[in-house]
Coordinates of C-alpha atoms and ligand atoms in Angstrom, one line a residue:
X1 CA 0.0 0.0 0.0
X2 CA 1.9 2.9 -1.2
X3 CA 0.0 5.4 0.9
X4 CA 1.8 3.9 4.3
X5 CA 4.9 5.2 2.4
X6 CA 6.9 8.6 3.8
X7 CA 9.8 9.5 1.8
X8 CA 12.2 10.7 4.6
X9 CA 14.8 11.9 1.5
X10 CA 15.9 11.0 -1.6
X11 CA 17.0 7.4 -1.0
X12 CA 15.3 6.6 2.1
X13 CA 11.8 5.7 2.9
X14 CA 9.7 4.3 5.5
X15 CA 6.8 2.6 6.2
X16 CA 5.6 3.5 10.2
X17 CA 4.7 0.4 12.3
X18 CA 0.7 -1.2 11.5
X19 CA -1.0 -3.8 12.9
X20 CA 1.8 -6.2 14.3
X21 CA 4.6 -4.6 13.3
X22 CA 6.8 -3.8 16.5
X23 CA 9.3 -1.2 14.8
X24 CA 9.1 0.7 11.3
X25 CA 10.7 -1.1 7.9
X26 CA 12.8 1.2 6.7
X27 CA 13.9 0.9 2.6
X28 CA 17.0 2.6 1.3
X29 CA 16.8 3.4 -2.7
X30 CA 16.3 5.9 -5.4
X31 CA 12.9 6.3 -6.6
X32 CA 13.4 4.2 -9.7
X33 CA 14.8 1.5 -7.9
X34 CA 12.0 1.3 -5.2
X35 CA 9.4 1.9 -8.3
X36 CA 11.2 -0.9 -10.1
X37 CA 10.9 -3.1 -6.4
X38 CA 9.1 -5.9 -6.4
X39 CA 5.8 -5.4 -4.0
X40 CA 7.4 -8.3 -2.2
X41 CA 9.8 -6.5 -0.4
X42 CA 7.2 -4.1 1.2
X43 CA 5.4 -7.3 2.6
X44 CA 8.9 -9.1 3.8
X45 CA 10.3 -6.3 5.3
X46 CA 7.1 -5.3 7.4
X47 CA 6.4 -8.9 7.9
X48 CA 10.1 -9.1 9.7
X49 CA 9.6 -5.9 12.0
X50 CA 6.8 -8.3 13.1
X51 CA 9.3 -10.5 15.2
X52 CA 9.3 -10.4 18.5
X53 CA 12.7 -8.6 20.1
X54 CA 13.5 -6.9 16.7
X55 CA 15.2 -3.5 17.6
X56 CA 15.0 0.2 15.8
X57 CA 13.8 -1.4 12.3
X58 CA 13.3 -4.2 9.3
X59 CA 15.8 -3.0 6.9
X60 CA 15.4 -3.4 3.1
X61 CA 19.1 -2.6 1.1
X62 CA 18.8 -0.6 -2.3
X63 CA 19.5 -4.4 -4.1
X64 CA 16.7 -5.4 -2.4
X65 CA 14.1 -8.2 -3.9
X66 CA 12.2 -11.3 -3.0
X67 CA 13.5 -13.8 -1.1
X68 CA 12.3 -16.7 0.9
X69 CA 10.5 -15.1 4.2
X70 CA 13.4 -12.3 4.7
X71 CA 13.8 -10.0 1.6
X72 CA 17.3 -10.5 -0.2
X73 CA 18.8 -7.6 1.0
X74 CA 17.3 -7.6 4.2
X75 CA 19.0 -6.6 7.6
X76 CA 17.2 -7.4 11.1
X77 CA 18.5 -7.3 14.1
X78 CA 17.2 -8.9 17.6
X79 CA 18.0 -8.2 21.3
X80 CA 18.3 -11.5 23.5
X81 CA 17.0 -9.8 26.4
X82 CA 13.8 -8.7 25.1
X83 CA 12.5 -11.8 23.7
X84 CA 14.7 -11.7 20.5
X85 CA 14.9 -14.7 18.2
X86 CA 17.3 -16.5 15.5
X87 CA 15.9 -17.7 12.2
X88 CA 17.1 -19.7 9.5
X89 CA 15.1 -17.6 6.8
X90 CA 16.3 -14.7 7.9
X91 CA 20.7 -16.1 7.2
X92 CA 19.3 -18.0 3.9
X93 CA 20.5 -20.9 2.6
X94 CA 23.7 -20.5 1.8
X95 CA 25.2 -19.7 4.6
X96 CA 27.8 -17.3 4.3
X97 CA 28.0 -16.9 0.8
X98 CA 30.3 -14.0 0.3
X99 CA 32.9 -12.4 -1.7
X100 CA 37.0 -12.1 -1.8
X101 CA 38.7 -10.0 -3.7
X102 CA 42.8 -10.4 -4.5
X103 CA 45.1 -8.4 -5.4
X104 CA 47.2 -9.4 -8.6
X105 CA 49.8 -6.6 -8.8
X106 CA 49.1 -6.9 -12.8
X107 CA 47.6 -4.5 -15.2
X108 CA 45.2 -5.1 -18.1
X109 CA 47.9 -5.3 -20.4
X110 CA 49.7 -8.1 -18.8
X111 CA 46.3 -9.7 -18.9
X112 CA 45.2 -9.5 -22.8
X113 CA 48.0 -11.1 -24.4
X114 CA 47.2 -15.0 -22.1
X115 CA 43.1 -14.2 -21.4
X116 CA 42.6 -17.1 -23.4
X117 CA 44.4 -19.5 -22.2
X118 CA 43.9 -17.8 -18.3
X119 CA 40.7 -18.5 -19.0
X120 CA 40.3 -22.0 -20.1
X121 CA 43.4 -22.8 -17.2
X122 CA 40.7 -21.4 -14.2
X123 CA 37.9 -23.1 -15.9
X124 CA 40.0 -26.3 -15.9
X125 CA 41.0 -26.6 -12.4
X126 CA 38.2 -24.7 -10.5
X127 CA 35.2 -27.2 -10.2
X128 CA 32.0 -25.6 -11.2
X129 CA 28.5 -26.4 -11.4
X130 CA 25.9 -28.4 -9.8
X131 CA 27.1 -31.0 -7.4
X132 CA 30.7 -30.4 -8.7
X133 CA 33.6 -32.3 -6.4
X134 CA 36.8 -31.6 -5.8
X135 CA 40.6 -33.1 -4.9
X136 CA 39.4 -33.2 -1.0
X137 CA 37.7 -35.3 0.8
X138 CA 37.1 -34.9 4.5
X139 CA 37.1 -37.7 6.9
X140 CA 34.9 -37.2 9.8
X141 CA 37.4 -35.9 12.0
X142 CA 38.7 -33.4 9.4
X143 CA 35.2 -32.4 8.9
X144 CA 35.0 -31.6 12.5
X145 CA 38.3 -29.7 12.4
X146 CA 37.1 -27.3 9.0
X147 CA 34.0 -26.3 10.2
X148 CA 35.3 -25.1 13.9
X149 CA 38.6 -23.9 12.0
X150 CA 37.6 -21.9 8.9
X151 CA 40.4 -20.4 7.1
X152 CA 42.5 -21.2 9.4
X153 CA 42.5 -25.2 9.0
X154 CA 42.7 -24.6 5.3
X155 CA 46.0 -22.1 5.7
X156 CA 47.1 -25.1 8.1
X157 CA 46.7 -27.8 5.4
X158 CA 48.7 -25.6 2.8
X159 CA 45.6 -24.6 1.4
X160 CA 45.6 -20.8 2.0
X161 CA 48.1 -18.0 3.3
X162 CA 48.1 -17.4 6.7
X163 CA 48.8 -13.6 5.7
X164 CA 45.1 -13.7 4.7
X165 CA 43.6 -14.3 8.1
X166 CA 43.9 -10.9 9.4
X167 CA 41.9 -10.0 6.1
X168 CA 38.9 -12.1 6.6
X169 CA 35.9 -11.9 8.4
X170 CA 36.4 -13.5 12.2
X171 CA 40.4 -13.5 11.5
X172 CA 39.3 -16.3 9.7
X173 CA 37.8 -18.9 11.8
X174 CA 34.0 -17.8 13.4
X175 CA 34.0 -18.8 17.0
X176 CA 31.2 -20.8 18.6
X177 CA 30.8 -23.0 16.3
X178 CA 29.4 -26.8 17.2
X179 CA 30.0 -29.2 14.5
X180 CA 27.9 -32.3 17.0
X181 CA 25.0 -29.4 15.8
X182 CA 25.3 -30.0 11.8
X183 CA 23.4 -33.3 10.8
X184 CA 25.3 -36.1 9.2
X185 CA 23.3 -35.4 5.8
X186 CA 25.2 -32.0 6.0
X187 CA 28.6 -33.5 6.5
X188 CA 27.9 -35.8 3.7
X189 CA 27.0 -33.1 1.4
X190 CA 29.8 -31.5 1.8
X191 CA 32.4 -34.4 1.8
X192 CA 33.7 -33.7 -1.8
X193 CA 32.6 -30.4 -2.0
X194 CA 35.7 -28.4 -0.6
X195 CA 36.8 -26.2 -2.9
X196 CA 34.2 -26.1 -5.6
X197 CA 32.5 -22.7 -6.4
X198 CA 28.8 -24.4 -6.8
X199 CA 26.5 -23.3 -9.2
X200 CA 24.0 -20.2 -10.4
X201 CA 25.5 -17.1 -9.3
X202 CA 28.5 -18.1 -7.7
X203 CA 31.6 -17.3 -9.8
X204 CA 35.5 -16.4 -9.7
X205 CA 36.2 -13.5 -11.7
X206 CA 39.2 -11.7 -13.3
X207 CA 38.4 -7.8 -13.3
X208 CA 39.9 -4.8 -14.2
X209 CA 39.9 -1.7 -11.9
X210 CA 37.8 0.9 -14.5
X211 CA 37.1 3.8 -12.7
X212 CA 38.3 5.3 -9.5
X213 CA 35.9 7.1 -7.0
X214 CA 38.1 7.4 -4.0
X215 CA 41.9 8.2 -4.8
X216 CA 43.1 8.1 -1.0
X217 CA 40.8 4.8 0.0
X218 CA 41.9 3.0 -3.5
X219 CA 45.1 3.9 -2.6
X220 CA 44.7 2.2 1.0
X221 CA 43.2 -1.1 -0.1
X222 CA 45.7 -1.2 -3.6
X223 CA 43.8 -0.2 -6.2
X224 CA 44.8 1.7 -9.0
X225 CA 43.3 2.4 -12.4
X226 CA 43.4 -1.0 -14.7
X227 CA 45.0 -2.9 -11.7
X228 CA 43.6 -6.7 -12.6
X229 CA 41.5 -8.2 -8.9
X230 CA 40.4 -11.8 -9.1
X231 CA 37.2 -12.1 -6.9
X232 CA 35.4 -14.9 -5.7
X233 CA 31.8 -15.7 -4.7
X234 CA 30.5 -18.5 -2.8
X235 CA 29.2 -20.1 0.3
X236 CA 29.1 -22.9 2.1
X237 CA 27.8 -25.2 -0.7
X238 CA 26.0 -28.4 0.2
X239 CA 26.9 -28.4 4.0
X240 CA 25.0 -24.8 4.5
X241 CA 22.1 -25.3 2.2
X242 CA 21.2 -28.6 4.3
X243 CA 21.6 -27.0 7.8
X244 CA 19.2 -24.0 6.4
X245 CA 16.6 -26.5 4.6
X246 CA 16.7 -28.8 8.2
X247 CA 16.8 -25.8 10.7
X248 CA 13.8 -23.8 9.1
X249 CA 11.4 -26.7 9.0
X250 CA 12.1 -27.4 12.8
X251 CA 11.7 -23.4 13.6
X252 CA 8.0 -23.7 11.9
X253 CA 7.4 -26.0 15.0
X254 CA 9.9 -24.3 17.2
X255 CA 7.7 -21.1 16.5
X256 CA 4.7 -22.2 17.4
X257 CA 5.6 -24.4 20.5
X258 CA 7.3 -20.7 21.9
X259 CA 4.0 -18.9 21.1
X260 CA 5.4 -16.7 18.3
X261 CA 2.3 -15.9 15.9
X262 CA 4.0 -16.0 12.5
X263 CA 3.2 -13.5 10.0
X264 CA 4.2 -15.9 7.1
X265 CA 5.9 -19.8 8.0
X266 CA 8.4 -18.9 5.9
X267 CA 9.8 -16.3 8.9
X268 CA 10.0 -19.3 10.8
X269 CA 12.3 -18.5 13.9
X270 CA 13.2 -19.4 17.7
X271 CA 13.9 -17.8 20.6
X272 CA 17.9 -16.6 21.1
X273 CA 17.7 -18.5 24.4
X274 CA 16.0 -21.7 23.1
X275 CA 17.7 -25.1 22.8
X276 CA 17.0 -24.8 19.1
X277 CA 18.1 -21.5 18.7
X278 CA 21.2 -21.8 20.2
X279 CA 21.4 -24.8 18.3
X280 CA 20.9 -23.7 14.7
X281 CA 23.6 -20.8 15.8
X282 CA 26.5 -23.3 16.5
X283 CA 25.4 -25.2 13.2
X284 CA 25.1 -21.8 11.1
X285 CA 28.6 -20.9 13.3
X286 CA 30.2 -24.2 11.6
X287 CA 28.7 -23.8 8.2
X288 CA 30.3 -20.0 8.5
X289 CA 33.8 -21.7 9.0
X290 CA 33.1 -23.7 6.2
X291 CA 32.2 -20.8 3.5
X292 CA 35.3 -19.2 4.9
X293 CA 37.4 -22.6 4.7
X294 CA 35.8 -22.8 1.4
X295 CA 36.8 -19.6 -0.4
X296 CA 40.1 -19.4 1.2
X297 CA 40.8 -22.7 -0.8
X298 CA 39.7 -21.6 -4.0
X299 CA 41.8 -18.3 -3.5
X300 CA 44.3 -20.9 -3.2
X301 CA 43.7 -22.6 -6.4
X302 CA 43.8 -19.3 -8.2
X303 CA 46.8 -18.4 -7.0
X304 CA 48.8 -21.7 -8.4
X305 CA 47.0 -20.9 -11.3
X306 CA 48.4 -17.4 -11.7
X307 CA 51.4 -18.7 -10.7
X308 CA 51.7 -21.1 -13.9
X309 CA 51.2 -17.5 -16.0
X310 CA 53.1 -15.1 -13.5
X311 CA 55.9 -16.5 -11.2
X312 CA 56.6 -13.4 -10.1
X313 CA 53.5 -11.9 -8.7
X314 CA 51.5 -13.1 -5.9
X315 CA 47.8 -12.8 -5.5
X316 CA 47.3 -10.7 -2.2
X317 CA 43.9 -10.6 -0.3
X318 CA 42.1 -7.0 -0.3
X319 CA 39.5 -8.6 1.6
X320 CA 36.9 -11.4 2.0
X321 CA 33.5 -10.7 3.9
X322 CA 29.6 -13.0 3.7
X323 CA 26.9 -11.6 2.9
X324 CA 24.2 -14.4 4.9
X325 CA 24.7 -14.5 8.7
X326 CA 23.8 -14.2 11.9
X327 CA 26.8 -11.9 14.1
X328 CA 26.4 -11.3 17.8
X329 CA 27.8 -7.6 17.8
X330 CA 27.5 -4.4 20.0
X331 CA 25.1 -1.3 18.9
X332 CA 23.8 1.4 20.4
X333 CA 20.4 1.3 20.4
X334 CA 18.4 3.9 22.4
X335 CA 21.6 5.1 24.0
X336 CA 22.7 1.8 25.4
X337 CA 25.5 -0.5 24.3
X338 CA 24.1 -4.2 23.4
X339 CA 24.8 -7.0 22.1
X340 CA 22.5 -7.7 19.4
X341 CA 21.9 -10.8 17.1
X342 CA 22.4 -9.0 13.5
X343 CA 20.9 -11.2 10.5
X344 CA 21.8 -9.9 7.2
X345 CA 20.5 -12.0 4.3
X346 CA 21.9 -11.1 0.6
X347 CA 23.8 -7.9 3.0
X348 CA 27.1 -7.1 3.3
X349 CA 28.7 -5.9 6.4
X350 CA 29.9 -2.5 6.3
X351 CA 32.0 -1.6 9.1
X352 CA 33.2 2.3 9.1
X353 CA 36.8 4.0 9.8
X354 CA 38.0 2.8 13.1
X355 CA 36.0 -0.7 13.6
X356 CA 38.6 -2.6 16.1
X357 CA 37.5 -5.8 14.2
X358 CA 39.4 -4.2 11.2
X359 CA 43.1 -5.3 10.3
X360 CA 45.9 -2.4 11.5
X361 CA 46.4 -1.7 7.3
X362 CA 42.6 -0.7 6.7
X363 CA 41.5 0.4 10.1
X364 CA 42.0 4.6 8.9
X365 CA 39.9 3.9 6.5
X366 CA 37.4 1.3 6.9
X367 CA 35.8 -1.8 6.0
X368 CA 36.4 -3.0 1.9
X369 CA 32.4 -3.8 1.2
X370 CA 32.6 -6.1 -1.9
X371 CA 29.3 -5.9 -4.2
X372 CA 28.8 -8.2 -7.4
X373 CA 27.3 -6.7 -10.5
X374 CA 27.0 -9.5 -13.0
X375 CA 29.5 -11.1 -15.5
X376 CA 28.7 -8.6 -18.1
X377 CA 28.1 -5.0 -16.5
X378 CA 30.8 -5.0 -13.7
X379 CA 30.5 -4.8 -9.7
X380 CA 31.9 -2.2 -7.5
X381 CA 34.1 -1.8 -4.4
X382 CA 33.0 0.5 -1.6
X383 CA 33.8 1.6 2.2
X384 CA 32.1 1.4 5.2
X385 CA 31.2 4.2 6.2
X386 CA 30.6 5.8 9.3
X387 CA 26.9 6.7 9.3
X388 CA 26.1 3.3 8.2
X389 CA 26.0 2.4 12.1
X390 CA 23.1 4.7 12.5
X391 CA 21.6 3.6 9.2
X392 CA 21.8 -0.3 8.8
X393 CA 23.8 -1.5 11.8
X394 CA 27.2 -1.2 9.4
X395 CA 25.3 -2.5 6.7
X396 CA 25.0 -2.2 2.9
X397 CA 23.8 -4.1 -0.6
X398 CA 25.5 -7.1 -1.6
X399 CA 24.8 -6.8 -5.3
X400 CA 23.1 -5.6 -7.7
X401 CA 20.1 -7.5 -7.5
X402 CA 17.8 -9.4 -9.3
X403 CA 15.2 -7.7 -11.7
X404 CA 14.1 -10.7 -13.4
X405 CA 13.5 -14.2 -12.1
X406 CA 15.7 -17.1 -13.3
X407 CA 12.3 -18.2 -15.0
X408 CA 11.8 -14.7 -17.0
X409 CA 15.6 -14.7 -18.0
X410 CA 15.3 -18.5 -19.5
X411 CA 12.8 -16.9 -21.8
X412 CA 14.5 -13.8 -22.6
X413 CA 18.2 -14.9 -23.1
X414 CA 19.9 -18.1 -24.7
X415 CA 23.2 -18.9 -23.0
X416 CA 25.1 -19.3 -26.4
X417 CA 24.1 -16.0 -27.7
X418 CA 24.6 -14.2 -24.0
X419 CA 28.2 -16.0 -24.2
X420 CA 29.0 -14.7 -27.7
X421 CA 27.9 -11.2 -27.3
X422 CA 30.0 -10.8 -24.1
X423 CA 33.0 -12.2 -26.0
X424 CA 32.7 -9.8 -28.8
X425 CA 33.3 -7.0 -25.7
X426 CA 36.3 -8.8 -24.3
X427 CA 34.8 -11.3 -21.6
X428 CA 35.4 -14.6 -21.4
X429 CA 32.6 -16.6 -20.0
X430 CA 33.2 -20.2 -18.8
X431 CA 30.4 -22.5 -17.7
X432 CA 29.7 -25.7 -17.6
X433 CA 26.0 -24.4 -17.9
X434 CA 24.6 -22.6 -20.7
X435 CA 21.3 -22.4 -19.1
X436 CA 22.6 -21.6 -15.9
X437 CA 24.2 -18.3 -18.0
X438 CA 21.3 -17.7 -19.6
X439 CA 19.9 -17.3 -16.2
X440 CA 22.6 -15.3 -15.1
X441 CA 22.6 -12.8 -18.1
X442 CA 23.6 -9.2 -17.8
X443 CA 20.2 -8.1 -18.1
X444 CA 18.3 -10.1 -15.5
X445 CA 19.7 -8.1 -12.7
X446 CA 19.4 -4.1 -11.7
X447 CA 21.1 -1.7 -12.5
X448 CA 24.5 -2.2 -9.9
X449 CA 25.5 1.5 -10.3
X450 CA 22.5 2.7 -9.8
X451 CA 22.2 0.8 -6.8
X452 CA 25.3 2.0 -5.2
X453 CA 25.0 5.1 -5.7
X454 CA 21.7 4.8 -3.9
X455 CA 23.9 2.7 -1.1
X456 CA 26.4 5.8 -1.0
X457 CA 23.5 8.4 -1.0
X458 CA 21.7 6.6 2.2
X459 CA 25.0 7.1 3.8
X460 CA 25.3 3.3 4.2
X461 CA 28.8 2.8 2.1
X462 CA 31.0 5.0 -0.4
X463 CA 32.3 4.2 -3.4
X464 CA 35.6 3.4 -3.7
X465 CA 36.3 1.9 -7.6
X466 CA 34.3 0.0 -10.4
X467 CA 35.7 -3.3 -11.9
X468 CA 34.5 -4.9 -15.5
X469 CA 35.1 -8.3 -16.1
X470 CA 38.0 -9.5 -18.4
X471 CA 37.1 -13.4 -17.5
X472 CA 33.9 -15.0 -15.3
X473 CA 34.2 -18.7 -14.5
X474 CA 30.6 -19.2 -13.6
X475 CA 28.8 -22.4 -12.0
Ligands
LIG1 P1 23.6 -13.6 -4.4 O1 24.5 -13.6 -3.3 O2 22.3 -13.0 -4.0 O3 23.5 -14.9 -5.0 O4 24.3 -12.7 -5.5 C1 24.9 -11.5 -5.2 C2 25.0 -10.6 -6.4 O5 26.0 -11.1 -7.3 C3 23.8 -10.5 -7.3 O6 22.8 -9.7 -6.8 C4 24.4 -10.0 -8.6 O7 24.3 -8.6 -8.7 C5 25.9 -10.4 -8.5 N1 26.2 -11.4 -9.6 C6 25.6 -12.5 -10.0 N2 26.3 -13.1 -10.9 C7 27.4 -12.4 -11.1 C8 28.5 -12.6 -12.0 O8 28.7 -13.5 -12.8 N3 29.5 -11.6 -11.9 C9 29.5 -10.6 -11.1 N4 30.5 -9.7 -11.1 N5 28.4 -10.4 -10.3 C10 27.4 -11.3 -10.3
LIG2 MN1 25.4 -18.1 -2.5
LIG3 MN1 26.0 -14.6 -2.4

């Protein structure tokens, strides 16, 4: 109902709390983005500021669109002392998808004369696609030992660079997690799955720095106009998408046994303090280790493959942060210090100048905030910033956002043709799915400028540089 709308300014509006709503839902965007928004979104995000213990607002990002129960793109958090609760909905699936982005130390013209062969090299050795395996396989006491150890068991098995802890999310390895929590299905799922980049949108991409918004900051995090970056995006793969299918239908009853009404089943959720809850947060903690473990590996991979082309340069991480958790962290709300339970689904953290959880190198400046575009229109690299706090809980979008479903873009694009026309402007796709790219074409997502500017305007992140793609190893 658009008359519940207020436009509070130019990229932020609100809708003030009705019926059960506990708080208001607040939506950051421009006004075509939030025209272009699918009605969706207004029912998710009022539907979460339903929850009982939710603090200050139901956040909706400028990427914002459906997703299941929680908009993609939306930011809740909870207060365990009033109440709050956990849900699987609200972390998604795949648990702690996120992005990394490396450093290559190379320029675009070291790049053009070996794409090619770059190219078909990553698409060789990376393992893509649905149910894809890799080289390891994890006995059950190395699957205990990756999902309490993150990064930091893959670093220990040669698998990594310890000099990238200090650049990841949790130094690496999330603490609290309980691997006796994740069901043997899980652990099954992922037993060959280490070190694959799964399927859909989940890529590793060689990009070229294209424009720079922020000379100082792009200076800090070692970026300078046509540097090559190779980024990654993935989660947690098998392990996380079982623990999210398992944990939500047990939160439907969980719900209902604690006496929470539920908008919509799909917000299915438990108390903080629950057994359940605190169960589903040492499995989510584990499948969190595991993205992290996950990615860390595949950085590793592209760095031997790099190597082959470029002895002498070494991929450095920028940085490497998920975008579908649950974090316990301190905000201020109504003048008080608490620890609240933040879930940002399809939301990147955003921490501002200063955050102690920041490395010594990027502290001054802040928090690199990572944001896909697509394989054909580029993505962007931004800073937290230190409104964002205030805003979003040190929040921003993760992407650009779908505009069209998978469905729509099946009928829209053929993957051949999406392939060749991407080609003819210098990138290389590689996929083991031409459906799957069809589904992933340039077109069925938003405009990602648009939406960052939108991000920067709400006072949620600034733009710091714009990559285009030069290769896109898609799943
Ligand atoms: P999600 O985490 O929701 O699956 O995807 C995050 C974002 O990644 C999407 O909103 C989209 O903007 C972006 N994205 C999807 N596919 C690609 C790709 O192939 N390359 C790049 N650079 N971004 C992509
Ligand atoms: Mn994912
Ligand atoms: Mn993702």
């Amino acid at each position: 109902d658009p008359a519940r709308f207020t436009r509070v300014d130019a990229t932020t509006w609100r809708i003030e709390p009705f019926g059960a709503m506990r708080v208001p839902a607040i939506i950051y965007a421009d006004e075509d983005l939030i025209r272009a928004m699918d009605d969706k979104v207004f029912e998710q995000v009022t539907n979460v500021a339903m929850l009982p213990g939710i603090v200050r607002a139901s956040y909706a990002m400028p990427d914002a669109h459906w997703g299941y129960g929680f908009p993609i793109g939306g930011v809740a958090a909870f207060d365990p002392d009033r109440s709050g609760i956990v849900s699987a909905g609200g972390v998604g699936f795949d648990v702690s998808c996120g992005v990394r982005t490396m450093l290559t130390g190379l320029d675009v013209a070291d790049i053009l004369p070996v794409q090619k062969s770059l190219a078909d090299s990553l698409y060789r050795q990376i393992p893509a696609g649905v149910g894809s395996t890799g080289a390891i396989v994890l006995d059950p006491v190395e699957m205990d030992a990756m999902l309490t150890g993150g990064a930091c068991w893959a670093t220990e098995h040669g698998w990594g660079d310890a000099r990238d802890l200090e650049r990841i999310e949790e130094q690496g390895r999330m603490a609290g997690a309980r691997p006796e929590c994740v069901s043997d299905r899980a652990k099954e799922r992922q037993r060959l799955e280490m070190g694959t980049l799964g399927s859909g949108n989940h890529y590793l991409e060689v990009q070229a720095v294209a424009e720079i918004f922020d000379t100082g900051v792009a200076e800090a995090f070692g970026l300078r106009q046509d540097n090559v970056v190779v980024t990654i995006h993935c989660g947690s793969r098998g392990l996380g998408h079982q623990i999210g299918t398992e944990f939500l239908k047990e939160m439907v009853v969980a719900a209902e046994a604690s006496g929470i009404a539920l908008p919509d089943r799909e917000l299915a959720c438990a108390p903080i303090h629950s057994e359940i809850g605190q169960r589903y947060l040492g499995a989510m903690r584990a499948a969190i280790n595991c993205a992290l473990a996950n990615r860390e590996i595949l950085g590793h991979y592209a760095r031997r493959i790099f190597g082959h082309f470029f002895p002498d340069h070494d991929l450095r991480l920028l940085f490497d942060v998920s975008h579908n958790t649950c974090k316990v962290e301190p905000h201020v709300v109504d003048g008080k210090r608490r620890n609240l339970f933040v879930h940002r689904k399809g939301a990147t953290r955003a921490f501002g100048p200063g955050h102690e959880s920041l490395p010594q190198a990027l502290r001054a400046v802040g928090q690199p905030v990572l944001i896909g575009g697509s394989m054909g229109t580029g993505s962007h690299i931004l800073v937290g910033a230190t409104t964002g706090e205030e805003k979003a809980f040190s929040s921003a979008c993760h992407g650009a956002g779908r505009a069209l479903s998978r469905h729509a873009a099946l009928k829209q694009w053929s993957g051949r043709k999406v392939i060749d026309d991407l080609a003819a402007q210098g990138i290389l796709i590689r996929s083991p799915s031409s459906r799957g790219v069809a589904e992933e074409a340039p077109g069925a997502y938003k405009d990602v400028d648009a939406v960052v500017m939108a991000a920067e305007h709400a006072g949620l992140a600034r733009r710091v540089a714009r990559l285009r793609p030069l290769i896109c190893i898609k799943g």
